Amino acid sequence: MALITGSPFGYFDPLQLSREKTPEEMNQLREYELKHGRVAMAAVFGLIVEPWIHPLAKSCHVAHPTDPILSGVELNFAGKAQILGFCAGVEALNYYIRKGDKYKPGDLLGAAYYVADEEDELWVSYQEKELNNGRLAMVAFAGFITQYCLYGNVDDMLFKPMVLAKEDLTCYGLVCV
């Protein structure tokens, strides 16, 4: 697989992580990046949608369904085991598909088997979009978590005051939100 540089930025490696790496090691790093990007895209989607759409919250005994972080903490063992089981199933599928002779890094569902020309402009464009959207989602997820730690919510803070009055703060040890 040719190393996708990820337009519009071109080749971007400020930490020099790719220095002295073999193509196999770079493919493995790319696969990790794609996997983390896909998980981050799903997580950001969940953080945005979950406060309004939570049909299973009552059956899962979640007391705070509009708070995505707290509802994840409150989730009972059976719910967490189902999530863990799903992740294990995806990893097992990935391990099985990886044994194929036409396997490409990050190709979880075997779509590369159906691509005749890997250098096709549409296919390369799709790969670049997925990579860039995954990178953006990883940064967005870090922003959501930082905002939650600082302000106790993942809501839109654009039109809210960034500094609350002292009497409006709720303090948990050293952290006040």
Coordinates of N, CA, C and O in Angstrom, one line a residue:
M1 N 0.8 -1.2 0.0 CA 0.0 0.0 0.0 C 0.9 1.2 0.0 O 1.8 1.4 0.8
A2 N 0.6 2.1 -0.9 CA 1.3 3.4 -0.9 C 0.9 4.2 0.3 O -0.2 4.2 0.8
L3 N 1.9 4.9 0.9 CA 1.7 5.7 2.1 C 0.8 6.9 1.7 O 1.2 7.7 0.9
I4 N -0.4 7.0 2.2 CA -1.3 8.1 2.0 C -0.8 9.2 2.8 O -0.7 9.1 4.0
T5 N -0.5 10.3 2.2 CA 0.0 11.5 2.9 C -1.1 12.3 3.6 O -0.8 13.0 4.5
G6 N -2.3 12.2 3.1 CA -3.4 12.9 3.7 C -3.5 14.3 3.3 O -3.1 15.2 4.1
S7 N -4.0 14.6 2.1 CA -4.2 16.0 1.7 C -5.2 16.6 2.7 O -6.0 15.9 3.3
P8 N -5.3 17.9 2.9 CA -4.6 18.9 2.2 C -3.2 19.2 2.8 O -2.5 20.1 2.4
F9 N -2.8 18.5 3.8 CA -1.5 18.8 4.5 C -0.3 18.2 3.9 O 0.8 18.6 4.2
G10 N -0.5 17.2 3.1 CA 0.7 16.5 2.6 C 1.3 15.6 3.6 O 0.6 15.2 4.6
Y11 N 2.6 15.4 3.5 CA 3.3 14.5 4.5 C 3.4 15.3 5.8 O 4.0 16.4 5.8
F12 N 2.9 14.7 6.9 CA 2.9 15.4 8.2 C 3.3 14.5 9.3 O 2.6 13.5 9.6
D13 N 4.5 14.6 9.8 CA 5.1 13.8 10.8 C 6.0 14.6 11.7 O 7.2 14.4 11.7
P14 N 5.4 15.5 12.5 CA 6.2 16.4 13.3 C 7.0 15.7 14.4 O 8.1 16.1 14.8
L15 N 6.6 14.5 14.9 CA 7.3 13.8 15.9 C 8.2 12.8 15.4 O 8.9 12.0 16.1
Q16 N 8.3 12.7 14.0 CA 9.2 11.8 13.3 C 9.0 10.3 13.7 O 9.9 9.5 13.9
L17 N 7.7 9.9 13.8 CA 7.4 8.6 14.2 C 7.7 7.6 13.1 O 7.9 6.4 13.3
S18 N 7.8 8.1 11.8 CA 8.0 7.2 10.7 C 9.5 7.0 10.4 O 9.8 6.2 9.5
R19 N 10.3 7.7 11.0 CA 11.7 7.6 10.7 C 12.3 6.2 11.0 O 12.0 5.7 12.1
E20 N 13.0 5.7 10.1 CA 13.6 4.4 10.2 C 12.6 3.2 10.4 O 12.9 2.2 11.1
K21 N 11.4 3.4 9.9 CA 10.4 2.3 10.0 C 10.4 1.6 8.6 O 10.5 2.2 7.6
T22 N 10.1 0.3 8.7 CA 10.0 -0.5 7.5 C 8.6 -0.3 7.0 O 7.7 0.2 7.7
P23 N 8.3 -0.6 5.7 CA 7.0 -0.5 5.2 C 5.9 -1.3 6.0 O 4.8 -0.9 6.1
E24 N 6.3 -2.5 6.5 CA 5.4 -3.3 7.2 C 5.1 -2.6 8.6 O 3.9 -2.6 9.0
E25 N 6.0 -2.0 9.2 CA 5.8 -1.3 10.4 C 4.9 0.0 10.2 O 4.0 0.3 11.0
M26 N 5.1 0.6 9.0 CA 4.3 1.8 8.7 C 2.8 1.3 8.4 O 1.9 2.0 8.8
N27 N 2.7 0.2 7.7 CA 1.3 -0.3 7.5 C 0.6 -0.7 8.8 O -0.6 -0.4 8.9
Q28 N 1.4 -1.2 9.8 CA 0.8 -1.5 11.1 C 0.4 -0.2 11.8 O -0.7 -0.1 12.4
L29 N 1.2 0.8 11.7 CA 0.9 2.1 12.3 C -0.3 2.7 11.7 O -1.2 3.3 12.3
R30 N -0.4 2.6 10.3 CA -1.6 3.1 9.6 C -2.8 2.4 10.0 O -3.9 3.0 10.2
E31 N -2.7 1.1 10.2 CA -3.9 0.3 10.6 C -4.4 0.8 12.0 O -5.6 0.9 12.2
Y32 N -3.4 1.0 12.9 CA -3.8 1.5 14.2 C -4.5 2.9 14.1 O -5.5 3.2 14.8
E33 N -3.9 3.8 13.3 CA -4.5 5.1 13.1 C -5.9 5.0 12.5 O -6.8 5.7 13.0
L34 N -6.1 4.1 11.6 CA -7.5 4.0 11.0 C -8.5 3.4 12.0 O -9.6 3.9 12.2
K35 N -8.0 2.5 12.8 CA -8.9 1.9 13.8 C -9.3 2.9 14.9 O -10.4 3.0 15.3
H36 N -8.3 3.6 15.4 CA -8.6 4.6 16.4 C -9.4 5.7 15.8 O -10.3 6.3 16.5
G37 N -9.2 6.1 14.6 CA -10.0 7.1 13.9 C -11.5 6.7 13.8 O -12.4 7.4 14.1
R38 N -11.7 5.4 13.4 CA -13.1 4.9 13.3 C -13.8 4.9 14.7 O -15.0 5.2 14.8
V39 N -13.1 4.4 15.7 CA -13.6 4.4 17.0 C -14.0 5.8 17.5 O -15.0 6.1 18.1
A40 N -13.0 6.8 17.2 CA -13.3 8.2 17.6 C -14.5 8.8 16.9 O -15.2 9.5 17.5
M41 N -14.6 8.4 15.6 CA -15.8 8.9 14.8 C -17.1 8.4 15.5 O -18.1 9.2 15.7
A42 N -17.1 7.2 15.9 CA -18.3 6.6 16.5 C -18.5 7.2 17.9 O -19.7 7.5 18.3
A43 N -17.4 7.5 18.6 CA -17.5 8.1 20.0 C -18.0 9.5 19.9 O -18.9 9.9 20.7
V44 N -17.5 10.3 18.9 CA -18.0 11.7 18.8 C -19.5 11.7 18.4 O -20.3 12.5 18.9
F45 N -19.8 10.8 17.5 CA -21.3 10.7 17.1 C -22.1 10.4 18.3 O -23.2 11.0 18.5
G46 N -21.7 9.5 19.1 CA -22.4 9.1 20.3 C -22.5 10.2 21.3 O -23.5 10.5 21.9
L47 N -21.4 11.0 21.5 CA -21.4 12.1 22.4 C -22.4 13.2 22.0 O -23.0 13.9 22.8
I48 N -22.5 13.4 20.7 CA -23.4 14.4 20.1 C -24.9 14.0 20.2 O -25.7 14.7 20.6
V49 N -25.1 12.7 19.8 CA -26.5 12.2 19.7 C -27.1 11.7 21.0 O -28.3 11.9 21.3
E50 N -26.3 11.2 21.9 CA -26.8 10.5 23.1 C -27.6 11.4 24.0 O -28.6 10.9 24.6
P51 N -27.3 12.7 24.2 CA -28.2 13.4 25.1 C -29.7 13.6 24.6 O -30.5 13.8 25.4
W52 N -29.9 13.4 23.3 CA -31.3 13.5 22.8 C -31.9 12.2 22.5 O -33.1 12.0 22.6
I53 N -31.1 11.2 22.1 CA -31.7 9.9 21.7 C -31.0 8.8 22.6 O -29.9 8.5 22.5
H54 N -31.8 8.3 23.5 CA -31.3 7.3 24.4 C -32.4 6.3 24.7 O -32.9 6.2 25.9
P55 N -32.8 5.5 23.8 CA -34.0 4.6 24.0 C -33.8 3.5 24.9 O -34.7 2.9 25.5
L56 N -32.5 3.0 25.2 CA -32.3 1.9 26.1 C -31.9 2.3 27.5 O -31.5 1.5 28.3
A57 N -31.9 3.6 27.8 CA -31.3 4.1 29.1 C -32.1 3.5 30.2 O -31.5 3.0 31.2
K58 N -33.4 3.4 30.2 CA -34.2 2.9 31.3 C -34.0 1.4 31.5 O -33.9 0.9 32.6
S59 N -33.9 0.7 30.4 CA -33.7 -0.8 30.5 C -32.3 -1.1 31.0 O -32.0 -2.2 31.5
C60 N -31.4 -0.2 30.9 CA -30.0 -0.4 31.4 C -29.8 0.2 32.7 O -28.7 0.2 33.2
H61 N -30.8 0.8 33.3 CA -30.8 1.3 34.7 C -29.8 2.5 34.8 O -29.0 2.6 35.7
V62 N -29.8 3.4 33.8 CA -28.9 4.5 33.8 C -29.7 5.7 34.3 O -30.8 6.1 33.8
A63 N -29.3 6.4 35.4 CA -30.0 7.4 36.0 C -29.8 8.8 35.3 O -30.6 9.6 35.4
H64 N -28.7 9.0 34.6 CA -28.4 10.2 33.9 C -28.3 10.0 32.4 O -27.1 10.1 31.9
P65 N -29.3 9.7 31.7 CA -29.2 9.4 30.3 C -28.7 10.6 29.4 O -28.3 10.4 28.3
T66 N -28.9 11.8 29.9 CA -28.5 13.0 29.1 C -27.1 13.3 29.2 O -26.6 14.2 28.6
D67 N -26.4 12.7 30.1 CA -24.9 12.9 30.4 C -24.2 11.7 29.8 O -24.1 10.7 30.4
P68 N -23.5 11.9 28.6 CA -22.9 10.7 28.0 C -21.8 10.1 28.8 O -21.6 8.9 28.8
I69 N -21.0 10.9 29.5 CA -19.9 10.3 30.3 C -20.4 9.6 31.5 O -20.0 8.5 31.8
L70 N -21.3 10.3 32.2 CA -21.8 9.7 33.5 C -22.6 8.5 33.2 O -22.6 7.5 34.0
S71 N -23.4 8.4 32.1 CA -24.2 7.2 31.8 C -23.2 6.1 31.4 O -23.6 4.9 31.7
G72 N -22.1 6.3 30.9 CA -21.1 5.3 30.6 C -20.5 4.7 31.9 O -20.3 3.5 32.0
V73 N -20.3 5.6 32.9 CA -19.8 5.1 34.2 C -20.9 4.3 34.9 O -20.6 3.3 35.6
E74 N -22.2 4.8 34.8 CA -23.3 4.1 35.5 C -23.7 2.8 34.9 O -24.4 2.1 35.5
L75 N -23.3 2.6 33.7 CA -23.7 1.4 33.0 C -23.3 0.1 33.8 O -22.2 0.0 34.3
N76 N -24.3 -0.8 33.9 CA -24.0 -2.0 34.7 C -23.0 -3.0 34.0 O -22.7 -2.8 32.9
F77 N -22.6 -4.0 34.8 CA -21.6 -4.9 34.3 C -22.0 -5.6 33.0 O -21.2 -5.8 32.1
A78 N -23.3 -6.0 32.9 CA -23.8 -6.7 31.7 C -23.7 -5.8 30.4 O -23.3 -6.3 29.4
G79 N -24.0 -4.5 30.6 CA -23.8 -3.6 29.5 C -22.4 -3.4 29.0 O -22.0 -3.4 27.8
K80 N -21.5 -3.3 30.0 CA -20.1 -3.1 29.7 C -19.5 -4.4 29.1 O -18.7 -4.4 28.2
A81 N -20.0 -5.6 29.6 CA -19.6 -6.8 29.0 C -20.0 -7.0 27.5 O -19.3 -7.5 26.7
Q82 N -21.2 -6.5 27.2 CA -21.7 -6.5 25.8 C -20.8 -5.7 24.9 O -20.4 -6.1 23.8
I83 N -20.4 -4.5 25.4 CA -19.5 -3.6 24.6 C -18.2 -4.3 24.4 O -17.6 -4.3 23.3
L84 N -17.6 -4.9 25.5 CA -16.4 -5.6 25.4 C -16.4 -6.8 24.5 O -15.5 -7.0 23.7
G85 N -17.6 -7.5 24.5 CA -17.8 -8.6 23.6 C -17.8 -8.2 22.2 O -17.3 -8.9 21.3
F86 N -18.5 -7.1 21.9 CA -18.6 -6.6 20.5 C -17.2 -6.2 20.0 O -16.8 -6.5 18.9
C87 N -16.4 -5.5 20.9 CA -15.0 -5.1 20.5 C -14.2 -6.4 20.3 O -13.4 -6.4 19.3
A88 N -14.3 -7.4 21.1 CA -13.6 -8.6 20.9 C -14.0 -9.3 19.6 O -13.1 -9.9 18.9
G89 N -15.3 -9.3 19.3 CA -15.7 -9.8 18.0 C -15.1 -9.1 16.8 O -14.7 -9.8 15.8
V90 N -15.1 -7.8 16.9 CA -14.5 -7.0 15.8 C -13.0 -7.3 15.6 O -12.5 -7.5 14.5
E91 N -12.3 -7.5 16.8 CA -10.9 -7.8 16.7 C -10.7 -9.2 16.2 O -9.7 -9.5 15.4
A92 N -11.5 -10.2 16.5 CA -11.4 -11.5 16.0 C -11.7 -11.5 14.5 O -11.0 -12.2 13.7
L93 N -12.7 -10.8 14.0 CA -12.9 -10.6 12.6 C -11.7 -10.0 11.9 O -11.3 -10.5 10.8
N94 N -11.1 -9.0 12.5 CA -9.9 -8.4 11.9 C -8.8 -9.4 11.8 O -8.0 -9.5 10.8
Y95 N -8.6 -10.2 12.9 CA -7.5 -11.2 12.9 C -7.8 -12.2 11.8 O -6.8 -12.6 11.1
Y96 N -9.0 -12.6 11.6 CA -9.3 -13.6 10.5 C -9.1 -13.0 9.1 O -8.5 -13.7 8.3
I97 N -9.6 -11.8 8.9 CA -9.4 -11.2 7.6 C -8.0 -10.9 7.3 O -7.5 -11.0 6.1
R98 N -7.2 -10.6 8.3 CA -5.7 -10.3 8.1 C -5.0 -11.5 7.5 O -3.9 -11.3 6.9
K99 N -5.5 -12.7 7.6 CA -4.8 -13.8 7.0 C -4.9 -13.9 5.5 O -4.2 -14.7 4.9
G100 N -5.8 -13.1 4.9 CA -6.0 -13.1 3.4 C -4.8 -12.6 2.7 O -4.1 -11.8 3.2
D101 N -4.7 -13.1 1.4 CA -3.5 -12.7 0.7 C -3.6 -11.3 0.1 O -2.6 -10.6 -0.2
K102 N -4.8 -10.7 0.0 CA -5.0 -9.4 -0.6 C -5.3 -8.4 0.5 O -5.8 -7.3 0.3
Y103 N -5.0 -8.7 1.8 CA -5.3 -7.8 2.9 C -4.6 -6.5 2.8 O -3.4 -6.5 2.6
K104 N -5.3 -5.4 3.1 CA -4.7 -4.1 3.2 C -4.9 -3.6 4.6 O -5.9 -3.8 5.2
P105 N -4.0 -2.8 5.2 CA -4.1 -2.3 6.5 C -5.4 -1.5 6.7 O -5.7 -0.6 5.9
G106 N -6.2 -1.9 7.7 CA -7.4 -1.2 8.0 C -8.6 -1.7 7.3 O -9.7 -1.2 7.4
D107 N -8.5 -2.6 6.4 CA -9.5 -3.1 5.5 C -10.3 -4.2 6.3 O -10.2 -5.4 6.1
L108 N -11.2 -3.7 7.2 CA -11.9 -4.6 8.1 C -12.9 -5.5 7.4 O -13.1 -6.7 7.7
L109 N -13.6 -4.9 6.4 CA -14.7 -5.7 5.8 C -14.3 -6.3 4.4 O -15.1 -6.8 3.7
G110 N -13.0 -6.2 4.1 CA -12.5 -6.8 2.8 C -12.9 -6.0 1.6 O -13.0 -6.6 0.5
A111 N -13.1 -4.7 1.7 CA -13.4 -3.9 0.5 C -12.3 -3.9 -0.5 O -12.6 -3.7 -1.7
A112 N -11.1 -4.0 -0.1 CA -9.9 -4.0 -1.0 C -10.0 -5.1 -2.0 O -9.4 -5.0 -3.1
Y113 N -10.7 -6.2 -1.7 CA -10.8 -7.3 -2.6 C -11.6 -6.9 -3.9 O -11.4 -7.5 -4.9
Y114 N -12.5 -5.9 -3.7 CA -13.3 -5.5 -4.8 C -12.8 -4.3 -5.6 O -13.4 -3.9 -6.5
V115 N -11.7 -3.8 -5.2 CA -11.1 -2.6 -5.8 C -10.1 -3.1 -6.9 O -9.1 -3.7 -6.6
A116 N -10.4 -2.8 -8.1 CA -9.5 -3.3 -9.2 C -8.2 -2.5 -9.3 O -7.2 -3.0 -9.5
D117 N -8.3 -1.2 -9.1 CA -7.1 -0.3 -9.2 C -6.9 0.5 -7.9 O -7.7 1.4 -7.6
E118 N -5.9 0.1 -7.2 CA -5.7 0.8 -5.9 C -5.2 2.3 -6.1 O -5.3 3.0 -5.1
E119 N -4.8 2.6 -7.2 CA -4.4 4.0 -7.5 C -5.5 4.8 -8.1 O -5.3 6.0 -8.5
D120 N -6.7 4.3 -8.2 CA -7.9 5.0 -8.7 C -8.1 6.2 -7.9 O -8.1 6.2 -6.7
E121 N -8.3 7.3 -8.6 CA -8.5 8.6 -7.9 C -9.6 8.6 -6.9 O -9.5 9.2 -5.8
L122 N -10.7 8.0 -7.2 CA -11.9 7.9 -6.3 C -11.6 7.1 -5.1 O -11.9 7.5 -3.9
W123 N -10.9 6.0 -5.2 CA -10.5 5.1 -4.1 C -9.5 5.8 -3.2 O -9.7 5.8 -2.0
V124 N -8.5 6.5 -3.7 CA -7.5 7.2 -3.0 C -8.2 8.4 -2.2 O -7.9 8.6 -1.0
S125 N -9.1 9.1 -2.9 CA -9.8 10.2 -2.3 C -10.6 9.7 -1.1 O -10.7 10.3 0.0
Y126 N -11.3 8.5 -1.2 CA -12.1 7.9 -0.1 C -11.2 7.6 1.0 O -11.5 7.9 2.2
Q127 N -10.0 7.0 0.8 CA -9.1 6.7 1.9 C -8.6 7.9 2.6 O -8.5 7.9 3.8
E128 N -8.3 9.0 1.8 CA -7.8 10.2 2.4 C -8.9 10.9 3.3 O -8.6 11.4 4.4
K129 N -10.1 10.8 2.8 CA -11.2 11.4 3.6 C -11.4 10.6 4.9 O -11.6 11.2 5.9
E130 N -11.4 9.3 4.8 CA -11.5 8.5 6.0 C -10.4 8.8 7.0 O -10.7 9.0 8.2
L131 N -9.2 8.9 6.5 CA -8.1 9.2 7.4 C -8.2 10.6 8.0 O -8.0 10.7 9.3
N132 N -8.5 11.6 7.2 CA -8.6 12.9 7.8 C -9.8 13.1 8.7 O -9.7 13.8 9.7
N133 N -10.9 12.4 8.4 CA -12.1 12.5 9.3 C -11.8 11.8 10.6 O -12.2 12.2 11.7
G134 N -11.1 10.7 10.5 CA -10.7 10.0 11.8 C -9.7 10.8 12.6 O -9.9 10.9 13.8
R135 N -8.8 11.5 12.0 CA -7.9 12.4 12.7 C -8.7 13.5 13.4 O -8.5 13.9 14.6
L136 N -9.6 14.1 12.6 CA -10.4 15.2 13.2 C -11.3 14.7 14.4 O -11.4 15.4 15.4
A137 N -11.8 13.5 14.2 CA -12.6 12.9 15.3 C -11.8 12.6 16.6 O -12.3 12.8 17.7
M138 N -10.6 12.2 16.4 CA -9.7 12.0 17.6 C -9.5 13.3 18.3 O -9.5 13.4 19.5
V139 N -9.2 14.4 17.6 CA -9.0 15.7 18.2 C -10.3 16.2 18.8 O -10.3 16.7 20.0
A140 N -11.4 16.0 18.1 CA -12.7 16.4 18.7 C -13.1 15.6 20.0 O -13.6 16.2 20.9
F141 N -12.8 14.3 20.0 CA -13.1 13.6 21.2 C -12.2 14.0 22.4 O -12.7 14.2 23.5
A142 N -11.0 14.3 22.1 CA -10.1 14.9 23.1 C -10.7 16.2 23.6 O -10.6 16.5 24.9
G143 N -11.2 17.0 22.7 CA -11.8 18.3 23.1 C -13.0 18.1 24.0 O -13.3 18.8 25.0
F144 N -13.9 17.1 23.6 CA -15.1 16.8 24.4 C -14.7 16.4 25.8 O -15.3 16.8 26.8
I145 N -13.8 15.5 25.9 CA -13.4 15.0 27.2 C -12.7 16.1 28.0 O -13.0 16.3 29.2
T146 N -11.9 17.0 27.4 CA -11.3 18.1 28.2 C -12.4 19.0 28.6 O -12.4 19.5 29.8
Q147 N -13.4 19.3 27.8 CA -14.5 20.2 28.2 C -15.3 19.6 29.3 O -15.7 20.3 30.2
Y148 N -15.5 18.3 29.2 CA -16.3 17.6 30.3 C -15.5 17.7 31.6 O -16.1 17.9 32.7
C149 N -14.2 17.5 31.6 CA -13.4 17.6 32.8 C -13.4 19.0 33.4 O -13.4 19.2 34.6
L150 N -13.4 20.0 32.5 CA -13.3 21.4 33.0 C -14.6 21.9 33.4 O -14.7 22.7 34.4
Y151 N -15.7 21.6 32.6 CA -17.0 22.3 32.8 C -18.1 21.3 33.1 O -19.2 21.8 33.4
G152 N -17.9 20.0 33.1 CA -18.9 19.1 33.5 C -20.0 18.8 32.5 O -21.0 18.3 32.8
N153 N -19.8 19.2 31.2 CA -20.7 18.9 30.2 C -20.0 18.8 28.9 O -18.9 19.2 28.7
V154 N -20.8 18.3 27.9 CA -20.3 18.3 26.5 C -21.2 19.1 25.6 O -21.2 18.9 24.4
D155 N -21.9 20.0 26.2 CA -22.9 20.8 25.4 C -22.1 21.9 24.6 O -20.9 22.1 24.8
D156 N -22.9 22.6 23.8 CA -22.4 23.7 23.0 C -22.0 24.8 24.0 O -22.9 25.3 24.7
M157 N -20.8 25.2 24.0 CA -20.4 26.2 24.9 C -20.1 27.6 24.2 O -19.6 28.5 24.8
L158 N -20.4 27.7 22.9 CA -20.1 28.8 22.2 C -20.7 30.1 22.7 O -20.1 31.1 22.8
F159 N -22.0 30.0 23.1 CA -22.7 31.2 23.6 C -22.9 31.2 25.1 O -23.7 32.0 25.6
K160 N -22.2 30.4 25.8 CA -22.3 30.4 27.3 C -21.0 31.1 27.8 O -20.0 31.0 27.3
P161 N -21.2 31.7 29.0 CA -20.0 32.3 29.6 C -19.0 31.3 30.0 O -19.3 30.2 30.5
M162 N -17.7 31.6 29.7 CA -16.7 30.6 30.1 C -16.3 30.6 31.6 O -15.8 29.7 32.1
V163 N -16.6 31.7 32.2 CA -16.3 31.8 33.7 C -17.6 32.0 34.4 O -18.4 32.9 34.1
L164 N -17.9 31.1 35.4 CA -19.1 31.2 36.2 C -18.8 31.9 37.5 O -17.6 32.0 37.9
A165 N -19.8 32.5 38.0 CA -19.7 33.1 39.3 C -19.4 32.0 40.4 O -19.7 30.9 40.2
K166 N -18.7 32.4 41.4 CA -18.2 31.5 42.4 C -19.4 30.7 43.0 O -19.3 29.5 43.3
E167 N -20.5 31.4 43.2 CA -21.7 30.7 43.9 C -22.3 29.7 42.9 O -23.1 28.8 43.4
D168 N -22.0 29.8 41.6 CA -22.6 28.8 40.6 C -21.7 27.6 40.4 O -22.1 26.7 39.7
L169 N -20.6 27.5 41.0 CA -19.6 26.4 40.8 C -20.0 25.3 41.7 O -20.4 25.5 42.9
T170 N -19.8 24.1 41.2 CA -19.8 22.9 42.0 C -18.4 22.3 42.1 O -17.8 22.0 41.0
C171 N -17.9 22.1 43.3 CA -16.5 21.6 43.4 C -16.5 20.2 43.8 O -17.2 19.7 44.7
Y172 N -15.6 19.4 43.1 CA -15.3 18.0 43.5 C -13.8 18.0 43.8 O -13.0 17.8 42.9
G173 N -13.4 18.2 45.0 CA -12.0 18.2 45.4 C -11.4 19.4 44.8 O -11.8 20.6 45.1
L174 N -10.4 19.3 44.0 CA -9.7 20.4 43.4 C -10.3 20.9 42.1 O -10.0 22.0 41.6
V175 N -11.3 20.1 41.6 CA -11.9 20.5 40.3 C -13.3 21.1 40.6 O -14.1 20.5 41.2
C176 N -13.5 22.3 40.0 CA -14.8 23.0 40.2 C -15.4 23.2 38.8 O -14.7 23.6 37.9
V177 N -16.6 22.8 38.7 CA -17.4 22.9 37.4 C -18.7 23.7 37.6 O -19.2 23.8 38.7

